[in-house]
Short mmCIF file of C-alpha atoms in Angstrom, two decimals:
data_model
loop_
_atom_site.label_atom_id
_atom_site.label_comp_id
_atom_site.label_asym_id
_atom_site.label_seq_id
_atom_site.Cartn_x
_atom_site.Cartn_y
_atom_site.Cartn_z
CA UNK A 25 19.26 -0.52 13.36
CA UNK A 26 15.59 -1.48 14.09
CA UNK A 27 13.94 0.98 16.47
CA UNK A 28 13.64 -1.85 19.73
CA UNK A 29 17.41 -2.21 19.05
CA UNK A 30 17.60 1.49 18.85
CA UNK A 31 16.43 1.87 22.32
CA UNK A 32 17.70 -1.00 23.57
CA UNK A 33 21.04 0.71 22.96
CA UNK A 34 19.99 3.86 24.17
CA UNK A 35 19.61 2.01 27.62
CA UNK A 36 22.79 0.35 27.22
CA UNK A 37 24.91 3.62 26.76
CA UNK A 38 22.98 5.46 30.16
CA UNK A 39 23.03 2.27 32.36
CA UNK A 40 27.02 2.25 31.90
CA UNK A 41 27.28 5.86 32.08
CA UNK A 42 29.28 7.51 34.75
CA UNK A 43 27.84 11.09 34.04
CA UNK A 44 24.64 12.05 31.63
CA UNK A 45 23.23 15.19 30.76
CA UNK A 46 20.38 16.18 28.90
CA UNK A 47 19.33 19.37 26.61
CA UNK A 48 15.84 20.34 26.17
CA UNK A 49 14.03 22.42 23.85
CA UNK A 50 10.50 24.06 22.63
CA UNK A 51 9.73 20.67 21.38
CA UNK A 52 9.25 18.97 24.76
CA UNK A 53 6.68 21.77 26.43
CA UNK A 54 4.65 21.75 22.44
CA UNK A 55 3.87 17.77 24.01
CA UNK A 56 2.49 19.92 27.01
CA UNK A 57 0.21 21.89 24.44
CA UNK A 58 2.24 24.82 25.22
CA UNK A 59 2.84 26.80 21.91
CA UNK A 60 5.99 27.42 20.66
CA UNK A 61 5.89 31.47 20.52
CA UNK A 62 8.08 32.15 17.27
CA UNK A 63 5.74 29.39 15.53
CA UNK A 64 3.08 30.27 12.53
CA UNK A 65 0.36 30.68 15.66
CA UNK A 66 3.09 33.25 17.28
CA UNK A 67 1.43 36.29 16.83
CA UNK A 68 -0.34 37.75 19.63
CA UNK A 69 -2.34 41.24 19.22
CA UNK A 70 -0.42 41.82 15.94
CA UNK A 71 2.67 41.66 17.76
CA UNK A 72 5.63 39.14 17.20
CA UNK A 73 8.11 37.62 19.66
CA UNK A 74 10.96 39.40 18.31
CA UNK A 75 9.13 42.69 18.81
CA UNK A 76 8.30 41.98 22.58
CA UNK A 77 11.09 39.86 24.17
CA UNK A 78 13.46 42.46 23.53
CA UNK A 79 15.02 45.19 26.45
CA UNK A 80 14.06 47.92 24.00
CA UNK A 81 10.64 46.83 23.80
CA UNK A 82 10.52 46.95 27.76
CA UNK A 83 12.02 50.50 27.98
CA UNK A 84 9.25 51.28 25.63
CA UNK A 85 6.26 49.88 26.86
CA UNK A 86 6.90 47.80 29.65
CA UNK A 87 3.06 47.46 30.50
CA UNK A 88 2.18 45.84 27.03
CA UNK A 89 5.23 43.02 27.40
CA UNK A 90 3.91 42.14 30.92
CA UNK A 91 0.40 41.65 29.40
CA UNK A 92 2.22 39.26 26.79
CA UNK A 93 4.02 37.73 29.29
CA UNK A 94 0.98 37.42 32.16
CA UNK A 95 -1.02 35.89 28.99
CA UNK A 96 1.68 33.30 28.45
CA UNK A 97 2.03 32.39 32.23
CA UNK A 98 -2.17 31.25 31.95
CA UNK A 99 -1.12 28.75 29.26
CA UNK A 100 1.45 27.72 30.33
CA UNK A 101 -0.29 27.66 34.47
CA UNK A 102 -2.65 25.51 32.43
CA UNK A 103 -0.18 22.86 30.90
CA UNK A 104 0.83 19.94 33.00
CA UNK A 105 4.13 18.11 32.39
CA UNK A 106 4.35 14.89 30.23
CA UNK A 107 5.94 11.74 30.26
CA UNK A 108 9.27 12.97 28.62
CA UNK A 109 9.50 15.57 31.78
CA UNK A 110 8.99 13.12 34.12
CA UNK A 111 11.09 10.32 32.98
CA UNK A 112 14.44 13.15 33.19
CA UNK A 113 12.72 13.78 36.52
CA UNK A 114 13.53 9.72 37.23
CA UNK A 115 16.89 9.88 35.70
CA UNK A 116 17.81 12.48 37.96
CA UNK A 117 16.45 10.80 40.92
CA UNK A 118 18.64 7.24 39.76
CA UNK A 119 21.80 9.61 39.05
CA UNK A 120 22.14 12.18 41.77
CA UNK A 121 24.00 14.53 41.10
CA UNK A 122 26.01 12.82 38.14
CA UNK A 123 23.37 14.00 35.71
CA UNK A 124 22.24 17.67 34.83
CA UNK A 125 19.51 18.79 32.75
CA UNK A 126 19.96 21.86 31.03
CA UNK A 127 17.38 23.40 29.47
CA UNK A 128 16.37 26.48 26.88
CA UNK A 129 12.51 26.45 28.39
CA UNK A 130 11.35 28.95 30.60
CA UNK A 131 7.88 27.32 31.48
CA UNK A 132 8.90 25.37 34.76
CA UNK A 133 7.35 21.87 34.01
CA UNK A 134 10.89 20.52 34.38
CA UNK A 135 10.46 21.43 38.08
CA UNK A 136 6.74 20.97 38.55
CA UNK A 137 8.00 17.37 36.88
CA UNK A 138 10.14 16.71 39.71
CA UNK A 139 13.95 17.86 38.87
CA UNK A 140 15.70 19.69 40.92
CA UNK A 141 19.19 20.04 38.84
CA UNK A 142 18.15 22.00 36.20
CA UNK A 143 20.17 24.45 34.35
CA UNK A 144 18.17 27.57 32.97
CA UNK A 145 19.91 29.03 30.13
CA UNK A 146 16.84 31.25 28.97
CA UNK A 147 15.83 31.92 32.48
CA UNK A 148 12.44 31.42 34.09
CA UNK A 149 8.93 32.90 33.53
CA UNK A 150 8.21 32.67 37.14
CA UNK A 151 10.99 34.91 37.80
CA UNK A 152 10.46 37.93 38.43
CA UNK A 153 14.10 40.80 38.50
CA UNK A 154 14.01 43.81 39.65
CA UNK A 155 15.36 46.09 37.50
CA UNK A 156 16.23 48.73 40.44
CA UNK A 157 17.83 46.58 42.66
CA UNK A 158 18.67 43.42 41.64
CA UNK A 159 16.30 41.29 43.66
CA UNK A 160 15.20 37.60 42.12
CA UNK A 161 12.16 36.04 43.73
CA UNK A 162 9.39 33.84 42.25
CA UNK A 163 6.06 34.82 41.79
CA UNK A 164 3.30 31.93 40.62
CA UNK A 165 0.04 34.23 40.60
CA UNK A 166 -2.25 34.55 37.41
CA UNK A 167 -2.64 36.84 36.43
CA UNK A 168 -0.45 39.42 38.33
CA UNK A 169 -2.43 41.67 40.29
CA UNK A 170 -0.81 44.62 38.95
CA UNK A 171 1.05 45.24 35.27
CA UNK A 172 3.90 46.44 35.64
CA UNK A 173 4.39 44.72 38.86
CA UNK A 174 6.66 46.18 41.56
CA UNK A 175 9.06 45.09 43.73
CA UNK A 176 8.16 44.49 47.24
CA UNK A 177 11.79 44.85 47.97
CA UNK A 178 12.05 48.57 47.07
CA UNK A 179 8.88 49.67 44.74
CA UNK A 180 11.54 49.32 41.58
CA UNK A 181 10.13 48.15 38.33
CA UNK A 182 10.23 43.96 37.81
CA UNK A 183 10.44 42.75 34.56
CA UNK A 184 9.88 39.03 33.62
CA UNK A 185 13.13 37.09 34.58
CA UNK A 186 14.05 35.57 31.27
CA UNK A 187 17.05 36.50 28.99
CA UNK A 188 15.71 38.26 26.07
CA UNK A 189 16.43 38.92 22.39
CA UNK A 190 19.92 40.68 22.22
CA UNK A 191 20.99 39.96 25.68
CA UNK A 192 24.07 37.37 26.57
CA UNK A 193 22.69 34.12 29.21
CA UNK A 194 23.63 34.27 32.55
CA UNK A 195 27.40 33.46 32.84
CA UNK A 196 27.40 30.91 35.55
CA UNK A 197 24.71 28.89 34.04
CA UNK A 198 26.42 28.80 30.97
CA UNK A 199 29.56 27.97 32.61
CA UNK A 200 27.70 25.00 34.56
CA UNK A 201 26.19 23.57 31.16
CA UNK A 202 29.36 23.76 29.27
CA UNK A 203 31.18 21.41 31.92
CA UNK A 204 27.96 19.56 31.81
CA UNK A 205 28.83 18.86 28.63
CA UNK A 206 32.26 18.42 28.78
CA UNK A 207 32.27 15.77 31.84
CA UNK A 208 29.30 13.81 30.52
CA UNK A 209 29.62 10.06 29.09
CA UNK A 210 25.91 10.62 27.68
CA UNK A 211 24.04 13.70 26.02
CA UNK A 212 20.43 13.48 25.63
CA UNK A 213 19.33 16.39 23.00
CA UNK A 214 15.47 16.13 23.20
CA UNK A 215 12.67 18.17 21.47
CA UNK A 216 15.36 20.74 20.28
CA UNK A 217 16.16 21.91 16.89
CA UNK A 218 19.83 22.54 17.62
CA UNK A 219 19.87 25.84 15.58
CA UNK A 220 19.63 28.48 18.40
CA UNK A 221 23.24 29.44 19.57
CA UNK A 222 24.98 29.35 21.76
CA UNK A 223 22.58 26.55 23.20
CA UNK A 224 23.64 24.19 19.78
CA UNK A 225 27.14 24.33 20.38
CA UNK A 226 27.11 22.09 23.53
CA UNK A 227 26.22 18.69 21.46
CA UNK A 228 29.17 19.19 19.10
CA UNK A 229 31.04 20.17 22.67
CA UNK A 230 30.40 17.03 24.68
CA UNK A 231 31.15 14.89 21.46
CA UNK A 232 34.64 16.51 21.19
CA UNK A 233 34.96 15.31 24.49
CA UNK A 234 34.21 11.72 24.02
CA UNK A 235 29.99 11.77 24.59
CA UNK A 236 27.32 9.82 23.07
CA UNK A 237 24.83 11.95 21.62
CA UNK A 238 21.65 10.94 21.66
CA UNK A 239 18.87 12.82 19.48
CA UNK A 240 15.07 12.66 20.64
CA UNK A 241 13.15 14.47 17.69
CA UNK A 242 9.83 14.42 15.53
CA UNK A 243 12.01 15.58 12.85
CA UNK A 244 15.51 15.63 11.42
CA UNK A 245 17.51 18.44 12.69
CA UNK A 246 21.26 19.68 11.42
CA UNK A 247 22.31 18.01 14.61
CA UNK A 248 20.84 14.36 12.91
CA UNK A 249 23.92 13.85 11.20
CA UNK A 250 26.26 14.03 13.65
CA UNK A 251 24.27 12.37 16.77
CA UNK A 252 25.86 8.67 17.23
CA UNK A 253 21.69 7.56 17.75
CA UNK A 254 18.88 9.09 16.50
CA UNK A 255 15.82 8.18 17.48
CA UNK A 256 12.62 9.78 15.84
CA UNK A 257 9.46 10.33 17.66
CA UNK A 258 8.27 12.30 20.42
CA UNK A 259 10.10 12.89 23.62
CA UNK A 260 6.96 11.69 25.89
CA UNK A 261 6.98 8.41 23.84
CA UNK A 262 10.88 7.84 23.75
CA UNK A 263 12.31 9.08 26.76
CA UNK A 264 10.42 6.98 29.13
CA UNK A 265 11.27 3.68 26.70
CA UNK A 266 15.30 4.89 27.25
CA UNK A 267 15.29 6.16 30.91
CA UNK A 268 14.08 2.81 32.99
CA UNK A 269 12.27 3.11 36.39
#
């Protein structure tokens, strides 16, 4: 299949779709310029992700993870959504509420893009929890005025509202994406490497249920061979070609 044909099937399978959904990964925001924290650049003051997204770290030092996590916020304050995030913006805007986007960023551009319908699995880094009382409110300054922030519910501690190494996703929002993925005539898997569980196991999910999977990567991933279209390239360049205006 040439690539125009490629697409031009793409198009075919969402304009007959009753119900799409799409997955996102780290791939989509690294078209943003927003670094992909567990890459070779990944190291920040001789510390690694998997030393500093982790509960452990937090009851340890929660004033160092909140300067990793203010730092990230600037870059990622700085980034502005691309073409991919704007064209699922448009498909959810044509859809309603028969399509869902669920995604494993925490960055926001999906909303700053213009979806609404979003599914968080990883949570959000403009969330802030309290870990006192419970309370979930967003906070959009950079750089917080004070590290460790505190809640202006109670004066508890806040930690960054994102699920973190060792710790399960929220429950609903799992729940929500997995009958995403069941119900949907159309998956869109874009910018993802389809290795991080339990995120990978909702491709194979909605194809057991009768989906096309599409696959929107610079690479090959494990999920290449089983995706009924793959098409290669990045998400900003492909996903407005698939999802027309």
């Amino acid at each position: 299949m040439t690539p125009d044909s490629a697409i031009e099937t793409a198009r075919g399978w969402l304009r007959a779709a009753s119900r799409a959904a799409a997955l996102t990964g780290a791939g989509i925001s690294a078209e943003s310029g927003i670094p992909t924290f567990r890459g070779a650049g990944g190291l920040w003051r001789n510390y690694r992700a998997e030393d500093l997204a982790t509960p452990e770290a937090f009851a340890r030092d929660p004033k160092t993870v909140w300067e990793w996590y203010d730092w990230r916020r600037g870059l990622i304050r700085d980034a502005k959504p691309n073409l991919g995030h704007y064209a699922l913006a448009q498909l959810e805007r044509r859809m309603g509420d028969r399509f869902v986007l669920i995604t494993q960023n925490v960055d926001g551009l999906h909303n700053r893009a213009g979806s609404e319908r979003v599914l968080k699995l990883h949570g959000d880094i403009w969330w802030t929890l309290c870990t006192a009382c419970g309370d979930v409110r967003s906070d959009f300054r950079v750089p917080l005025p004070e590290l460790p922030p505190r809640c202006a519910a109670c004066g508890g501690l806040l930690r960054p509202g994102v699920v973190w190494f060792g710790e399960p996703l929220p429950a609903r929002t799992w729940e929500q994406a997995e009958e995403a993925a069941r119900t949907c005539d159309v998956l869109l898997v874009a910018g993802t490497s389809a290795v991080v569980y339990p995120a990978a196991s909702l491709a194979p999910l909605a194809r057991r249920h009768g989906a096309r999977i599409i696959e929107i990567n610079t690479e090959v991933t494990p999920l290449s061979g089983e995706a009924d279209l793959c098409l290669k390239g990045p998400s900003g360049e492909i996903l407005p070609q698939i999802i027309e205006s």
